[in-house]
Amino acid sequence: MEILDGKKVREEILEELKAKFKNLNLTLAVIQIGEDAASSIYIGQKEKMCNNLGINFKHYNFENDVKEEEIIDLINKLNNDETTGILLQLPIPKHLNEQRILNTIDYKKDVDGLTNANVANLVLNENGLVPCTPKGVMTILKHYNIDLNSKKVVIIGRSNLVGKPLFNLMLNENATVTLCHSKTKNLKEHTLNADIVVAAVGKPKFVTEDMISDDAVVIDVGISRVDGKVVGDVDYDNIKDKASYITPVPGGVGPMTIASLAENIYEAYLIQNK
Ligand code: NAP
């Protein structure tokens, strides 16, 4: 078994980007609504990455009961100023129309790849900005030379943020991809048949040893907190000796998400300056 070391790969990517960012004076704007504790941690990680790379970091923090038009007005302003990338930290309160707000973001500044325009680009396999976590999964697989061509992949979880974009990214690399969710019957039959299993469910130890075939590649996207500890979706201790490659939590996909955000900020700059 080999551990897919997301921290190591992230450091390599950020080191390479640092040189490119020098003298570019790029800016990331993060919009936060409400007080979600996990969101504040993720925003802190993004700020740290920006500080390390010399990217200006702007944090806009709104109260839970903010009016939708106030957010829309801010995004319109950021669309038209020197800001390089705009990111709406999810989740946002239910009274707001998430996709309407996301779609206000100029697709060239959409560093989370969640606007309709970038979703279409991904589905059509055209150039665009791709959501950071699935992009990070693709990068770490590539880094360890894990080829997707003709592989059988099972992804558990069909969110717009992780499962669906990863489905398309892997399909574009010629994998045969099955996208499973809470209504999937006999999940184990699917996972046992897979060369690569990706868990993006949000339930600790959801993927157990009996669900994984010998030498499968196991990618754990999940992040949950149990007794103050960060844990993934995969029963790591019992699967690690069976898998050929596995991502740990923490230290696997999480760091790759940050690396992908830095890559997307650079790509956004390139798209805007074509
Ligand atoms: P989400 O929107 O809650 O989606 C969870 C998915 O899991 C849904 O598609 C759901 O199916 C499916 N699911 C739930 N119970 C299931 C079951 N019993 N069997 C099969 N599928 C089931 O979550 P998300 O935003 O994709 O995030 C997933 C996990 O990844 C979370 O732990 C999140 O914290 C983590 N995450 C990590 C990173 C990172 O940087 N590492 C980034 C983003 C998210 P339905 O669609 O049918 O409800």
PDB file of C-alpha atoms and ligand atoms in Angstrom:
ATOM      1  CA  MET A   1       0.000   0.000   0.000  1.00  0.00           C
ATOM      2  CA  GLU A   2       1.216   3.487  -0.815  1.00  0.00           C
ATOM      3  CA  ILE A   3      -0.124   6.586   0.911  1.00  0.00           C
ATOM      4  CA  LEU A   4      -1.089   9.415  -1.429  1.00  0.00           C
ATOM      5  CA  ASP A   5       0.544  12.319   0.353  1.00  0.00           C
ATOM      6  CA  GLY A   6      -1.543  15.416  -0.361  1.00  0.00           C
ATOM      7  CA  LYS A   7       0.593  17.677   1.814  1.00  0.00           C
ATOM      8  CA  LYS A   8       3.745  16.827  -0.120  1.00  0.00           C
ATOM      9  CA  VAL A   9       2.070  17.315  -3.501  1.00  0.00           C
ATOM     10  CA  ARG A  10       0.502  20.588  -2.346  1.00  0.00           C
ATOM     11  CA  GLU A  11       3.890  21.935  -1.253  1.00  0.00           C
ATOM     12  CA  GLU A  12       5.411  21.065  -4.634  1.00  0.00           C
ATOM     13  CA  ILE A  13       2.575  22.791  -6.505  1.00  0.00           C
ATOM     14  CA  LEU A  14       2.637  25.905  -4.314  1.00  0.00           C
ATOM     15  CA  GLU A  15       6.415  26.181  -4.537  1.00  0.00           C
ATOM     16  CA  GLU A  16       6.192  26.129  -8.325  1.00  0.00           C
ATOM     17  CA  LEU A  17       3.371  28.687  -8.363  1.00  0.00           C
ATOM     18  CA  LYS A  18       5.125  31.040  -5.949  1.00  0.00           C
ATOM     19  CA  ALA A  19       7.621  32.008  -8.615  1.00  0.00           C
ATOM     20  CA  LYS A  20       4.828  32.622 -11.150  1.00  0.00           C
ATOM     21  CA  PHE A  21       2.840  34.815  -8.723  1.00  0.00           C
ATOM     22  CA  LYS A  22       5.789  37.089  -8.020  1.00  0.00           C
ATOM     23  CA  ASN A  23       5.069  40.638  -9.241  1.00  0.00           C
ATOM     24  CA  LEU A  24       1.585  39.758 -10.565  1.00  0.00           C
ATOM     25  CA  ASN A  25      -0.298  41.453  -7.694  1.00  0.00           C
ATOM     26  CA  LEU A  26      -3.301  39.081  -7.850  1.00  0.00           C
ATOM     27  CA  THR A  27      -6.281  39.286  -5.490  1.00  0.00           C
ATOM     28  CA  LEU A  28      -8.654  36.664  -4.091  1.00  0.00           C
ATOM     29  CA  ALA A  29     -11.986  37.867  -2.659  1.00  0.00           C
ATOM     30  CA  VAL A  30     -13.792  35.454  -0.321  1.00  0.00           C
ATOM     31  CA  ILE A  31     -17.423  36.091   0.610  1.00  0.00           C
ATOM     32  CA  GLN A  32     -18.622  34.522   3.851  1.00  0.00           C
ATOM     33  CA  ILE A  33     -22.217  34.668   5.068  1.00  0.00           C
ATOM     34  CA  GLY A  34     -22.945  33.697   8.663  1.00  0.00           C
ATOM     35  CA  GLU A  35     -20.753  32.097  11.280  1.00  0.00           C
ATOM     36  CA  ASP A  36     -20.270  28.466  10.189  1.00  0.00           C
ATOM     37  CA  ALA A  37     -17.275  27.202  12.207  1.00  0.00           C
ATOM     38  CA  ALA A  38     -15.939  24.842   9.522  1.00  0.00           C
ATOM     39  CA  SER A  39     -16.197  27.621   6.907  1.00  0.00           C
ATOM     40  CA  SER A  40     -14.086  29.901   9.092  1.00  0.00           C
ATOM     41  CA  ILE A  41     -11.389  27.199   9.309  1.00  0.00           C
ATOM     42  CA  TYR A  42     -11.383  26.727   5.510  1.00  0.00           C
ATOM     43  CA  ILE A  43     -11.216  30.486   4.938  1.00  0.00           C
ATOM     44  CA  GLY A  44      -8.278  30.663   7.347  1.00  0.00           C
ATOM     45  CA  GLN A  45      -6.452  28.036   5.273  1.00  0.00           C
ATOM     46  CA  LYS A  46      -7.134  30.001   2.088  1.00  0.00           C
ATOM     47  CA  GLU A  47      -5.857  33.197   3.669  1.00  0.00           C
ATOM     48  CA  LYS A  48      -2.671  31.453   4.798  1.00  0.00           C
ATOM     49  CA  MET A  49      -2.099  30.107   1.275  1.00  0.00           C
ATOM     50  CA  CYS A  50      -2.602  33.597  -0.209  1.00  0.00           C
ATOM     51  CA  ASN A  51      -0.206  35.165   2.307  1.00  0.00           C
ATOM     52  CA  ASN A  52       2.448  32.562   1.486  1.00  0.00           C
ATOM     53  CA  LEU A  53       2.125  33.115  -2.248  1.00  0.00           C
ATOM     54  CA  GLY A  54       1.883  36.915  -2.223  1.00  0.00           C
ATOM     55  CA  ILE A  55      -1.791  36.984  -3.302  1.00  0.00           C
ATOM     56  CA  ASN A  56      -3.869  39.822  -1.818  1.00  0.00           C
ATOM     57  CA  PHE A  57      -6.650  38.385   0.321  1.00  0.00           C
ATOM     58  CA  LYS A  58      -9.969  40.185   0.840  1.00  0.00           C
ATOM     59  CA  HIS A  59     -12.508  38.705   3.239  1.00  0.00           C
ATOM     60  CA  TYR A  60     -16.104  39.990   3.095  1.00  0.00           C
ATOM     61  CA  ASN A  61     -18.116  38.732   6.057  1.00  0.00           C
ATOM     62  CA  PHE A  62     -21.901  39.229   6.143  1.00  0.00           C
ATOM     63  CA  GLU A  63     -24.459  38.592   8.864  1.00  0.00           C
ATOM     64  CA  ASN A  64     -26.710  35.556   8.525  1.00  0.00           C
ATOM     65  CA  ASP A  65     -29.770  37.661   7.629  1.00  0.00           C
ATOM     66  CA  VAL A  66     -28.084  39.659   4.837  1.00  0.00           C
ATOM     67  CA  LYS A  67     -30.270  40.574   1.833  1.00  0.00           C
ATOM     68  CA  GLU A  68     -29.475  38.763  -1.411  1.00  0.00           C
ATOM     69  CA  GLU A  69     -29.149  42.061  -3.305  1.00  0.00           C
ATOM     70  CA  GLU A  70     -26.346  43.180  -1.012  1.00  0.00           C
ATOM     71  CA  ILE A  71     -24.261  40.128  -1.990  1.00  0.00           C
ATOM     72  CA  ILE A  72     -25.156  40.580  -5.666  1.00  0.00           C
ATOM     73  CA  ASP A  73     -24.067  44.241  -5.518  1.00  0.00           C
ATOM     74  CA  LEU A  74     -20.722  43.280  -3.982  1.00  0.00           C
ATOM     75  CA  ILE A  75     -20.106  40.599  -6.629  1.00  0.00           C
ATOM     76  CA  ASN A  76     -20.942  43.063  -9.425  1.00  0.00           C
ATOM     77  CA  LYS A  77     -18.403  45.471  -7.964  1.00  0.00           C
ATOM     78  CA  LEU A  78     -15.734  42.734  -7.708  1.00  0.00           C
ATOM     79  CA  ASN A  79     -16.504  41.605 -11.270  1.00  0.00           C
ATOM     80  CA  ASN A  80     -15.573  45.077 -12.480  1.00  0.00           C
ATOM     81  CA  ASP A  81     -12.517  45.880 -10.357  1.00  0.00           C
ATOM     82  CA  GLU A  82      -8.981  44.424 -10.307  1.00  0.00           C
ATOM     83  CA  THR A  83      -9.987  41.321  -8.266  1.00  0.00           C
ATOM     84  CA  THR A  84      -8.596  38.153  -9.889  1.00  0.00           C
ATOM     85  CA  GLY A  85     -10.753  35.510  -8.206  1.00  0.00           C
ATOM     86  CA  ILE A  86     -14.111  35.563  -6.395  1.00  0.00           C
ATOM     87  CA  LEU A  87     -15.188  32.762  -4.109  1.00  0.00           C
ATOM     88  CA  LEU A  88     -18.504  32.336  -2.295  1.00  0.00           C
ATOM     89  CA  GLN A  89     -17.825  30.172   0.757  1.00  0.00           C
ATOM     90  CA  LEU A  90     -20.494  27.450   0.970  1.00  0.00           C
ATOM     91  CA  PRO A  91     -22.813  26.586   2.617  1.00  0.00           C
ATOM     92  CA  ILE A  92     -24.821  29.805   2.737  1.00  0.00           C
ATOM     93  CA  PRO A  93     -28.092  30.413   4.649  1.00  0.00           C
ATOM     94  CA  LYS A  94     -31.194  28.830   3.139  1.00  0.00           C
ATOM     95  CA  HIS A  95     -33.074  32.111   2.486  1.00  0.00           C
ATOM     96  CA  LEU A  96     -30.522  32.975  -0.218  1.00  0.00           C
ATOM     97  CA  ASN A  97     -30.650  31.639  -3.779  1.00  0.00           C
ATOM     98  CA  GLU A  98     -27.243  29.964  -4.011  1.00  0.00           C
ATOM     99  CA  GLN A  99     -27.116  29.352  -7.749  1.00  0.00           C
ATOM    100  CA  ARG A 100     -28.355  32.880  -8.542  1.00  0.00           C
ATOM    101  CA  ILE A 101     -25.578  34.369  -6.404  1.00  0.00           C
ATOM    102  CA  LEU A 102     -22.947  32.036  -7.872  1.00  0.00           C
ATOM    103  CA  ASN A 103     -24.058  32.891 -11.403  1.00  0.00           C
ATOM    104  CA  THR A 104     -23.521  36.573 -10.754  1.00  0.00           C
ATOM    105  CA  ILE A 105     -19.785  35.851 -10.539  1.00  0.00           C
ATOM    106  CA  ASP A 106     -17.954  36.553 -13.792  1.00  0.00           C
ATOM    107  CA  TYR A 107     -17.053  33.061 -15.064  1.00  0.00           C
ATOM    108  CA  LYS A 108     -13.509  34.293 -15.677  1.00  0.00           C
ATOM    109  CA  LYS A 109     -13.180  35.067 -11.950  1.00  0.00           C
ATOM    110  CA  ASP A 110     -15.063  31.953 -10.790  1.00  0.00           C
ATOM    111  CA  VAL A 111     -12.139  30.197  -9.047  1.00  0.00           C
ATOM    112  CA  ASP A 112     -14.489  27.593  -7.517  1.00  0.00           C
ATOM    113  CA  GLY A 113     -15.805  26.606 -10.952  1.00  0.00           C
ATOM    114  CA  LEU A 114     -19.443  26.651  -9.862  1.00  0.00           C
ATOM    115  CA  THR A 115     -21.068  29.076 -12.322  1.00  0.00           C
ATOM    116  CA  ASN A 116     -23.312  27.562 -14.986  1.00  0.00           C
ATOM    117  CA  ALA A 117     -20.785  28.601 -17.640  1.00  0.00           C
ATOM    118  CA  ASN A 118     -17.941  26.670 -16.028  1.00  0.00           C
ATOM    119  CA  VAL A 119     -20.143  23.662 -15.297  1.00  0.00           C
ATOM    120  CA  ALA A 120     -21.028  23.590 -19.014  1.00  0.00           C
ATOM    121  CA  ASN A 121     -17.355  23.869 -19.990  1.00  0.00           C
ATOM    122  CA  LEU A 122     -16.554  20.858 -17.839  1.00  0.00           C
ATOM    123  CA  VAL A 123     -19.414  18.744 -19.173  1.00  0.00           C
ATOM    124  CA  LEU A 124     -18.454  19.662 -22.741  1.00  0.00           C
ATOM    125  CA  ASN A 125     -14.755  18.991 -21.977  1.00  0.00           C
ATOM    126  CA  GLU A 126     -13.775  22.536 -22.872  1.00  0.00           C
ATOM    127  CA  ASN A 127     -11.327  24.816 -21.081  1.00  0.00           C
ATOM    128  CA  GLY A 128     -12.679  26.514 -17.975  1.00  0.00           C
ATOM    129  CA  LEU A 129     -12.267  26.789 -14.226  1.00  0.00           C
ATOM    130  CA  VAL A 130     -12.906  23.503 -12.421  1.00  0.00           C
ATOM    131  CA  PRO A 131     -14.070  23.027  -8.778  1.00  0.00           C
ATOM    132  CA  CYS A 132     -11.052  22.783  -6.482  1.00  0.00           C
ATOM    133  CA  THR A 133     -11.645  19.514  -4.611  1.00  0.00           C
ATOM    134  CA  PRO A 134     -12.317  17.288  -7.644  1.00  0.00           C
ATOM    135  CA  LYS A 135      -9.489  19.020  -9.489  1.00  0.00           C
ATOM    136  CA  GLY A 136      -7.240  18.175  -6.511  1.00  0.00           C
ATOM    137  CA  VAL A 137      -8.275  14.509  -6.706  1.00  0.00           C
ATOM    138  CA  MET A 138      -7.289  14.438 -10.383  1.00  0.00           C
ATOM    139  CA  THR A 139      -3.952  16.122  -9.646  1.00  0.00           C
ATOM    140  CA  ILE A 140      -2.951  13.706  -6.892  1.00  0.00           C
ATOM    141  CA  LEU A 141      -3.861  10.677  -9.056  1.00  0.00           C
ATOM    142  CA  LYS A 142      -1.770  12.090 -11.889  1.00  0.00           C
ATOM    143  CA  HIS A 143       1.130  12.863  -9.558  1.00  0.00           C
ATOM    144  CA  TYR A 144       1.292   9.183  -8.519  1.00  0.00           C
ATOM    145  CA  ASN A 145       0.901   8.035 -12.135  1.00  0.00           C
ATOM    146  CA  ILE A 146      -2.465   6.393 -11.491  1.00  0.00           C
ATOM    147  CA  ASP A 147      -3.912   6.174 -14.981  1.00  0.00           C
ATOM    148  CA  LEU A 148      -7.672   6.522 -15.391  1.00  0.00           C
ATOM    149  CA  ASN A 149      -7.920   5.286 -18.950  1.00  0.00           C
ATOM    150  CA  SER A 150     -10.399   2.340 -19.094  1.00  0.00           C
ATOM    151  CA  LYS A 151     -10.497   2.081 -15.282  1.00  0.00           C
ATOM    152  CA  LYS A 152     -13.712   1.336 -13.423  1.00  0.00           C
ATOM    153  CA  VAL A 153     -14.385   4.148 -10.956  1.00  0.00           C
ATOM    154  CA  VAL A 154     -17.131   4.353  -8.357  1.00  0.00           C
ATOM    155  CA  ILE A 155     -17.792   7.747  -6.784  1.00  0.00           C
ATOM    156  CA  ILE A 156     -20.060   7.794  -3.729  1.00  0.00           C
ATOM    157  CA  GLY A 157     -21.732  11.206  -3.460  1.00  0.00           C
ATOM    158  CA  ARG A 158     -23.268  13.338  -6.228  1.00  0.00           C
ATOM    159  CA  SER A 159     -22.940  16.907  -4.944  1.00  0.00           C
ATOM    160  CA  ASN A 160     -22.380  19.818  -7.328  1.00  0.00           C
ATOM    161  CA  LEU A 161     -19.189  20.575  -5.405  1.00  0.00           C
ATOM    162  CA  VAL A 162     -17.507  17.160  -5.502  1.00  0.00           C
ATOM    163  CA  GLY A 163     -19.248  14.111  -6.990  1.00  0.00           C
ATOM    164  CA  LYS A 164     -20.711  15.532 -10.209  1.00  0.00           C
ATOM    165  CA  PRO A 165     -17.644  17.507 -11.339  1.00  0.00           C
ATOM    166  CA  LEU A 166     -15.362  14.570 -10.474  1.00  0.00           C
ATOM    167  CA  PHE A 167     -17.617  12.289 -12.529  1.00  0.00           C
ATOM    168  CA  ASN A 168     -17.060  14.540 -15.550  1.00  0.00           C
ATOM    169  CA  LEU A 169     -13.330  14.998 -14.986  1.00  0.00           C
ATOM    170  CA  MET A 170     -12.806  11.236 -14.811  1.00  0.00           C
ATOM    171  CA  LEU A 171     -15.080  10.582 -17.777  1.00  0.00           C
ATOM    172  CA  ASN A 172     -13.002  13.095 -19.751  1.00  0.00           C
ATOM    173  CA  GLU A 173      -9.955  10.922 -18.909  1.00  0.00           C
ATOM    174  CA  ASN A 174     -11.717   7.846 -20.345  1.00  0.00           C
ATOM    175  CA  ALA A 175     -12.617   6.132 -17.093  1.00  0.00           C
ATOM    176  CA  THR A 176     -15.897   4.235 -16.832  1.00  0.00           C
ATOM    177  CA  VAL A 177     -17.539   6.077 -13.975  1.00  0.00           C
ATOM    178  CA  THR A 178     -20.465   5.090 -11.776  1.00  0.00           C
ATOM    179  CA  LEU A 179     -21.901   7.859  -9.609  1.00  0.00           C
ATOM    180  CA  CYS A 180     -23.601   6.495  -6.479  1.00  0.00           C
ATOM    181  CA  HIS A 181     -25.796   8.299  -3.941  1.00  0.00           C
ATOM    182  CA  SER A 182     -28.236   7.703  -1.110  1.00  0.00           C
ATOM    183  CA  LYS A 183     -30.778   6.005  -3.381  1.00  0.00           C
ATOM    184  CA  THR A 184     -28.263   3.592  -4.912  1.00  0.00           C
ATOM    185  CA  LYS A 185     -29.168  -0.026  -4.247  1.00  0.00           C
ATOM    186  CA  ASN A 186     -26.517  -2.588  -3.337  1.00  0.00           C
ATOM    187  CA  LEU A 187     -23.717  -0.060  -3.097  1.00  0.00           C
ATOM    188  CA  LYS A 188     -21.226  -2.756  -2.125  1.00  0.00           C
ATOM    189  CA  GLU A 189     -21.787  -4.580  -5.430  1.00  0.00           C
ATOM    190  CA  HIS A 190     -20.647  -1.431  -7.201  1.00  0.00           C
ATOM    191  CA  THR A 191     -17.648  -0.658  -5.017  1.00  0.00           C
ATOM    192  CA  LEU A 192     -16.369  -4.256  -5.014  1.00  0.00           C
ATOM    193  CA  ASN A 193     -16.240  -4.111  -8.791  1.00  0.00           C
ATOM    194  CA  ALA A 194     -14.245  -0.860  -8.911  1.00  0.00           C
ATOM    195  CA  ASP A 195     -10.548  -0.238  -9.551  1.00  0.00           C
ATOM    196  CA  ILE A 196     -10.890   3.160  -7.891  1.00  0.00           C
ATOM    197  CA  VAL A 197     -13.372   4.116  -5.150  1.00  0.00           C
ATOM    198  CA  VAL A 198     -13.935   7.748  -4.194  1.00  0.00           C
ATOM    199  CA  ALA A 199     -15.902   8.518  -1.032  1.00  0.00           C
ATOM    200  CA  ALA A 200     -17.542  11.957  -0.812  1.00  0.00           C
ATOM    201  CA  VAL A 201     -20.394  11.279   1.582  1.00  0.00           C
ATOM    202  CA  GLY A 202     -19.632  13.076   4.845  1.00  0.00           C
ATOM    203  CA  LYS A 203     -20.173  10.032   7.105  1.00  0.00           C
ATOM    204  CA  PRO A 204     -17.253   8.728   9.197  1.00  0.00           C
ATOM    205  CA  LYS A 205     -16.110   5.154   8.402  1.00  0.00           C
ATOM    206  CA  PHE A 206     -18.844   4.827   5.770  1.00  0.00           C
ATOM    207  CA  VAL A 207     -16.583   2.780   3.467  1.00  0.00           C
ATOM    208  CA  THR A 208     -15.615  -0.438   5.194  1.00  0.00           C
ATOM    209  CA  GLU A 209     -13.099  -3.163   4.335  1.00  0.00           C
ATOM    210  CA  ASP A 210     -15.704  -5.552   2.920  1.00  0.00           C
ATOM    211  CA  MET A 211     -16.668  -2.921   0.294  1.00  0.00           C
ATOM    212  CA  ILE A 212     -13.206  -2.711  -1.274  1.00  0.00           C
ATOM    213  CA  SER A 213     -11.521  -5.210  -3.592  1.00  0.00           C
ATOM    214  CA  ASP A 214      -7.855  -6.153  -3.214  1.00  0.00           C
ATOM    215  CA  ASP A 215      -5.480  -3.526  -4.625  1.00  0.00           C
ATOM    216  CA  ALA A 216      -8.167  -0.908  -5.245  1.00  0.00           C
ATOM    217  CA  VAL A 217      -7.247   2.769  -5.126  1.00  0.00           C
ATOM    218  CA  VAL A 218      -9.206   4.472  -2.327  1.00  0.00           C
ATOM    219  CA  ILE A 219      -9.725   8.242  -2.292  1.00  0.00           C
ATOM    220  CA  ASP A 220     -11.308   9.756   0.799  1.00  0.00           C
ATOM    221  CA  VAL A 221     -12.820  13.211   0.269  1.00  0.00           C
ATOM    222  CA  GLY A 222     -14.854  13.216   3.494  1.00  0.00           C
ATOM    223  CA  ILE A 223     -14.182  15.588   6.358  1.00  0.00           C
ATOM    224  CA  SER A 224     -16.066  15.123   9.626  1.00  0.00           C
ATOM    225  CA  ARG A 225     -15.201  15.938  13.192  1.00  0.00           C
ATOM    226  CA  VAL A 226     -15.493  13.180  15.780  1.00  0.00           C
ATOM    227  CA  ASP A 227     -14.470  13.955  19.374  1.00  0.00           C
ATOM    228  CA  GLY A 228     -12.540  16.960  18.125  1.00  0.00           C
ATOM    229  CA  LYS A 229     -10.602  14.879  15.572  1.00  0.00           C
ATOM    230  CA  VAL A 230     -10.842  15.287  11.797  1.00  0.00           C
ATOM    231  CA  VAL A 231     -11.861  11.996  10.144  1.00  0.00           C
ATOM    232  CA  GLY A 232     -12.779  10.925   6.612  1.00  0.00           C
ATOM    233  CA  ASP A 233     -15.438   8.642   5.113  1.00  0.00           C
ATOM    234  CA  VAL A 234     -13.144   5.618   4.913  1.00  0.00           C
ATOM    235  CA  ASP A 235     -12.314   3.101   7.630  1.00  0.00           C
ATOM    236  CA  TYR A 236      -8.638   3.820   6.974  1.00  0.00           C
ATOM    237  CA  ASP A 237      -7.025   1.496   9.544  1.00  0.00           C
ATOM    238  CA  ASN A 238      -8.840  -1.569   8.250  1.00  0.00           C
ATOM    239  CA  ILE A 239      -8.555  -0.743   4.537  1.00  0.00           C
ATOM    240  CA  LYS A 240      -5.017   0.582   4.238  1.00  0.00           C
ATOM    241  CA  ASP A 241      -3.325  -2.838   3.893  1.00  0.00           C
ATOM    242  CA  LYS A 242      -5.827  -4.020   1.300  1.00  0.00           C
ATOM    243  CA  ALA A 243      -5.689  -0.966  -0.975  1.00  0.00           C
ATOM    244  CA  SER A 244      -2.895  -0.324  -3.467  1.00  0.00           C
ATOM    245  CA  TYR A 245      -3.082   3.440  -2.823  1.00  0.00           C
ATOM    246  CA  ILE A 246      -5.036   5.380  -0.244  1.00  0.00           C
ATOM    247  CA  THR A 247      -5.441   9.003   0.828  1.00  0.00           C
ATOM    248  CA  PRO A 248      -5.240   9.710   4.567  1.00  0.00           C
ATOM    249  CA  VAL A 249      -7.511  12.172   6.382  1.00  0.00           C
ATOM    250  CA  PRO A 250      -6.166  14.643   7.234  1.00  0.00           C
ATOM    251  CA  GLY A 251      -3.325  15.066   4.754  1.00  0.00           C
ATOM    252  CA  GLY A 252      -4.844  13.659   1.566  1.00  0.00           C
ATOM    253  CA  VAL A 253      -7.485  15.445  -0.502  1.00  0.00           C
ATOM    254  CA  GLY A 254      -7.827  18.443   1.861  1.00  0.00           C
ATOM    255  CA  PRO A 255      -4.395  19.952   1.079  1.00  0.00           C
ATOM    256  CA  MET A 256      -4.994  19.302  -2.634  1.00  0.00           C
ATOM    257  CA  THR A 257      -8.083  21.516  -2.514  1.00  0.00           C
ATOM    258  CA  ILE A 258      -5.916  24.448  -1.429  1.00  0.00           C
ATOM    259  CA  ALA A 259      -3.332  23.678  -4.113  1.00  0.00           C
ATOM    260  CA  SER A 260      -6.105  23.639  -6.733  1.00  0.00           C
ATOM    261  CA  LEU A 261      -7.401  27.006  -5.566  1.00  0.00           C
ATOM    262  CA  ALA A 262      -3.945  28.511  -6.091  1.00  0.00           C
ATOM    263  CA  GLU A 263      -3.835  26.933  -9.577  1.00  0.00           C
ATOM    264  CA  ASN A 264      -7.298  28.305 -10.349  1.00  0.00           C
ATOM    265  CA  ILE A 265      -6.296  31.825  -9.311  1.00  0.00           C
ATOM    266  CA  TYR A 266      -3.402  31.619 -11.744  1.00  0.00           C
ATOM    267  CA  GLU A 267      -5.639  30.203 -14.488  1.00  0.00           C
ATOM    268  CA  ALA A 268      -8.208  32.956 -13.862  1.00  0.00           C
ATOM    269  CA  TYR A 269      -5.438  35.506 -14.321  1.00  0.00           C
ATOM    270  CA  LEU A 270      -4.428  33.863 -17.617  1.00  0.00           C
ATOM    271  CA  ILE A 271      -8.038  33.722 -18.882  1.00  0.00           C
ATOM    272  CA  GLN A 272      -8.585  37.406 -18.029  1.00  0.00           C
ATOM    273  CA  ASN A 273      -5.362  38.463 -19.728  1.00  0.00           C
ATOM    274  CA  LYS A 274      -5.645  36.465 -22.924  1.00  0.00           C
TER     275      LYS A 274
HETATM  276  P1  NAP B   1     -23.091  16.610   0.351  1.00  0.00           P
HETATM  277  O1  NAP B   1     -23.505  17.721  -0.527  1.00  0.00           O
HETATM  278  O2  NAP B   1     -23.694  16.440   1.699  1.00  0.00           O
HETATM  279  O3  NAP B   1     -23.276  15.257  -0.471  1.00  0.00           O
HETATM  280  C1  NAP B   1     -23.186  14.002   0.131  1.00  0.00           C
HETATM  281  C2  NAP B   1     -23.509  12.945  -0.870  1.00  0.00           C
HETATM  282  O4  NAP B   1     -23.430  11.689  -0.220  1.00  0.00           O
HETATM  283  C3  NAP B   1     -24.910  13.065  -1.486  1.00  0.00           C
HETATM  284  O5  NAP B   1     -24.852  12.907  -2.878  1.00  0.00           O
HETATM  285  C4  NAP B   1     -25.678  11.930  -0.824  1.00  0.00           C
HETATM  286  O6  NAP B   1     -26.662  11.355  -1.661  1.00  0.00           O
HETATM  287  C5  NAP B   1     -24.565  10.930  -0.598  1.00  0.00           C
HETATM  288  N1  NAP B   1     -24.941   9.993   0.453  1.00  0.00           N
HETATM  289  C6  NAP B   1     -25.399  10.275   1.691  1.00  0.00           C
HETATM  290  N2  NAP B   1     -25.676   9.138   2.347  1.00  0.00           N
HETATM  291  C7  NAP B   1     -25.412   8.121   1.511  1.00  0.00           C
HETATM  292  C8  NAP B   1     -25.517   6.730   1.591  1.00  0.00           C
HETATM  293  N3  NAP B   1     -25.988   6.115   2.691  1.00  0.00           N
HETATM  294  N4  NAP B   1     -25.140   5.985   0.518  1.00  0.00           N
HETATM  295  C9  NAP B   1     -24.666   6.568  -0.595  1.00  0.00           C
HETATM  296  N5  NAP B   1     -24.555   7.896  -0.738  1.00  0.00           N
HETATM  297  C10 NAP B   1     -24.920   8.668   0.308  1.00  0.00           C
HETATM  298  O7  NAP B   1     -21.527  16.647   0.628  1.00  0.00           O
HETATM  299  P2  NAP B   1     -20.281  17.231  -0.242  1.00  0.00           P
HETATM  300  O8  NAP B   1     -20.299  18.696  -0.225  1.00  0.00           O
HETATM  301  O9  NAP B   1     -20.163  16.511  -1.539  1.00  0.00           O
HETATM  302  O10 NAP B   1     -19.108  16.729   0.705  1.00  0.00           O
HETATM  303  C11 NAP B   1     -18.896  15.348   0.978  1.00  0.00           C
HETATM  304  C12 NAP B   1     -17.836  15.226   2.051  1.00  0.00           C
HETATM  305  O11 NAP B   1     -16.629  15.791   1.552  1.00  0.00           O
HETATM  306  C13 NAP B   1     -18.124  16.013   3.331  1.00  0.00           C
HETATM  307  O12 NAP B   1     -17.577  15.298   4.429  1.00  0.00           O
HETATM  308  C14 NAP B   1     -17.372  17.307   3.142  1.00  0.00           C
HETATM  309  O13 NAP B   1     -17.003  17.894   4.378  1.00  0.00           O
HETATM  310  C15 NAP B   1     -16.163  16.814   2.410  1.00  0.00           C
HETATM  311  N6  NAP B   1     -15.491  17.832   1.590  1.00  0.00           N
HETATM  312  C16 NAP B   1     -14.153  17.842   1.653  1.00  0.00           C
HETATM  313  C17 NAP B   1     -13.455  18.731   0.905  1.00  0.00           C
HETATM  314  C18 NAP B   1     -11.966  18.697   0.968  1.00  0.00           C
HETATM  315  O14 NAP B   1     -11.322  19.685   0.674  1.00  0.00           O
HETATM  316  N7  NAP B   1     -11.385  17.554   1.304  1.00  0.00           N
HETATM  317  C19 NAP B   1     -14.121  19.648   0.081  1.00  0.00           C
HETATM  318  C20 NAP B   1     -15.511  19.587  -0.015  1.00  0.00           C
HETATM  319  C21 NAP B   1     -16.191  18.661   0.753  1.00  0.00           C
HETATM  320  P3  NAP B   1     -28.007  12.163  -2.135  1.00  0.00           P
HETATM  321  O15 NAP B   1     -27.533  13.094  -3.223  1.00  0.00           O
HETATM  322  O16 NAP B   1     -28.914  11.112  -2.625  1.00  0.00           O
HETATM  323  O17 NAP B   1     -28.497  12.895  -0.915  1.00  0.00           O
END
